[in-house]
XYZ file of N, CA and C in Angstrom:
207
model
N -15.424 16.317 17.464
C -16.827 16.382 17.068
C -17.300 17.833 16.953
N -18.098 18.082 15.964
C -18.669 19.407 15.801
C -17.850 20.358 14.957
N -16.709 19.905 14.433
C -15.936 20.777 13.550
C -15.240 19.922 12.490
N -14.805 20.589 11.437
C -14.088 19.858 10.391
C -12.580 20.010 10.607
N -11.798 19.443 9.727
C -10.348 19.410 9.908
C -9.692 20.770 9.952
N -10.049 21.656 9.025
C -9.392 22.963 9.032
C -9.817 23.796 10.232
N -11.051 23.649 10.702
C -11.493 24.356 11.907
C -10.718 23.853 13.131
N -10.499 22.547 13.197
C -9.757 21.976 14.306
C -8.316 22.491 14.317
N -7.691 22.520 13.148
C -6.302 22.986 13.062
C -6.214 24.460 13.448
N -7.142 25.272 12.972
C -7.146 26.701 13.322
C -7.278 26.886 14.837
N -8.080 26.055 15.488
C -8.258 26.145 16.936
C -7.005 25.693 17.687
N -6.248 24.754 17.115
C -5.072 24.203 17.785
C -3.820 25.050 17.592
N -3.717 25.787 16.500
C -2.496 26.524 16.183
C -2.041 27.497 17.274
N -2.927 28.230 17.929
C -2.440 29.138 18.983
C -1.714 28.396 20.113
N -2.137 27.182 20.424
C -1.496 26.416 21.486
C -0.319 25.586 20.975
N -0.292 25.310 19.687
C 0.762 24.467 19.110
C 1.222 25.062 17.779
N 1.959 26.193 17.817
C 2.337 26.865 16.569
C 3.255 26.044 15.667
N 3.914 25.021 16.191
C 4.790 24.171 15.374
C 4.096 22.900 14.910
N 2.776 22.891 15.010
C 1.976 21.739 14.617
C 2.261 21.355 13.171
N 2.428 20.076 12.942
C 2.647 19.564 11.584
C 1.370 18.876 11.136
N 0.878 19.270 9.966
C -0.424 18.805 9.486
C -0.335 18.463 8.013
N -1.006 17.393 7.643
C -1.230 17.067 6.238
C -2.728 16.871 6.087
N -3.337 17.650 5.217
C -4.754 17.480 4.925
C -4.907 16.475 3.800
N -5.877 15.609 3.939
C -6.201 14.637 2.904
C -7.668 14.866 2.560
N -7.951 15.084 1.294
C -9.325 15.383 0.930
C -9.706 14.781 -0.412
N -10.948 14.426 -0.501
C -11.516 13.970 -1.761
C -12.452 15.018 -2.323
N -12.634 16.113 -1.569
C -13.520 17.183 -2.007
C -12.879 17.985 -3.124
N -13.689 18.353 -4.081
C -13.221 19.229 -5.145
C -13.966 20.555 -5.094
N -14.913 20.674 -4.139
C -15.668 21.905 -3.966
C -14.702 23.060 -3.712
N -14.843 24.140 -4.467
C -13.914 25.261 -4.385
C -13.881 25.892 -2.989
N -15.012 25.950 -2.313
C -15.068 26.534 -0.976
C -14.198 25.741 -0.006
N -14.302 24.425 -0.060
C -13.515 23.570 0.837
C -12.035 23.689 0.523
N -11.662 23.577 -0.729
C -10.240 23.629 -1.078
C -9.652 25.006 -0.792
N -10.417 26.069 -0.952
C -9.918 27.401 -0.651
C -9.644 27.548 0.844
N -10.540 27.040 1.703
C -10.337 27.103 3.158
C -9.067 26.369 3.562
N -8.854 25.201 2.977
C -7.671 24.402 3.315
C -6.415 25.084 2.788
N -6.469 25.610 1.573
C -5.285 26.226 0.968
C -4.869 27.516 1.660
N -5.747 28.096 2.479
C -5.381 29.287 3.245
C -4.407 28.957 4.372
N -4.333 27.707 4.751
C -3.444 27.272 5.829
C -2.097 26.832 5.240
N -1.012 27.006 6.006
C 0.322 26.695 5.476
C 0.710 25.225 5.616
N -0.151 24.337 5.137
C 0.111 22.907 5.285
C -0.062 22.198 3.958
N 0.500 20.995 3.893
C 0.370 20.145 2.712
C -1.073 19.688 2.544
N -1.491 19.546 1.296
C -2.797 18.976 0.982
C -2.557 17.820 0.020
N -3.057 16.657 0.370
C -2.940 15.478 -0.477
C -4.339 15.155 -0.996
N -4.576 15.382 -2.290
C -5.904 15.080 -2.833
C -6.070 13.584 -3.087
N -7.281 13.107 -2.868
C -7.605 11.704 -3.165
C -8.085 11.622 -4.605
N -7.855 10.556 -5.279
C -7.010 9.420 -4.888
C -5.536 9.797 -5.032
N -4.693 9.062 -4.346
C -3.264 9.322 -4.399
C -2.516 8.005 -4.397
N -1.302 8.042 -4.916
C -0.417 6.874 -4.872
C 0.240 6.845 -3.498
N 0.443 5.677 -2.955
C 1.065 5.533 -1.642
C 2.422 6.236 -1.603
N 3.170 6.179 -2.689
C 4.472 6.835 -2.742
C 4.332 8.343 -2.561
N 3.267 8.919 -3.109
C 3.023 10.355 -2.971
C 2.742 10.701 -1.512
N 1.915 9.908 -0.849
C 1.607 10.139 0.561
C 2.867 10.004 1.416
N 3.646 8.974 1.193
C 4.878 8.761 1.953
C 5.821 9.951 1.773
N 5.943 10.452 0.547
C 6.819 11.599 0.289
C 6.321 12.844 1.020
N 5.020 13.075 1.037
C 4.462 14.251 1.735
C 4.686 14.131 3.240
N 4.506 12.930 3.790
C 4.740 12.720 5.220
C 6.212 12.969 5.538
N 7.108 12.444 4.737
C 8.541 12.625 4.961
C 8.899 14.109 4.879
N 8.399 14.808 3.866
C 8.672 16.245 3.719
C 8.172 17.028 4.929
N 7.037 16.637 5.458
C 6.437 17.336 6.587
C 7.198 17.076 7.878
N 7.641 15.856 8.091
C 8.304 15.500 9.345
C 9.778 15.874 9.398
N 10.451 15.869 8.245
C 11.870 16.186 8.247
C 12.096 17.646 8.613
N 13.108 17.910 9.418
C 13.409 19.308 9.747
C 13.892 20.049 8.504
N 13.650 21.364 8.499
C 14.116 22.175 7.380
C 15.639 22.297 7.453
N 16.302 22.329 6.295
C 17.760 22.475 6.288
C 18.159 23.813 6.935
N 19.358 23.859 7.508
C 19.856 25.092 8.109
C 19.887 26.195 7.049
N 19.469 27.387 7.437
C 19.483 28.510 6.517
C 18.263 28.597 5.634
N 17.324 27.649 5.756
C 16.110 27.686 4.942
C 15.206 28.792 5.441
N 14.498 29.378 4.518
C 13.579 30.457 4.865
C 12.171 29.965 4.847
């Protein structure tokens, strides 16, 4: 309560630097999308196909391949 999603994530990152996050938004306001895009996480715009969401979740949860940068 009292903050939005990107504010919450920014507050949590110092305590959980390996936090995995997917933002879901229906906002098209440039200010909102710019704030979210500053963070190194996936953004899933609404509306979306279920297959797209499942793929983003899988990409986010799967470990990076060895040697990935």
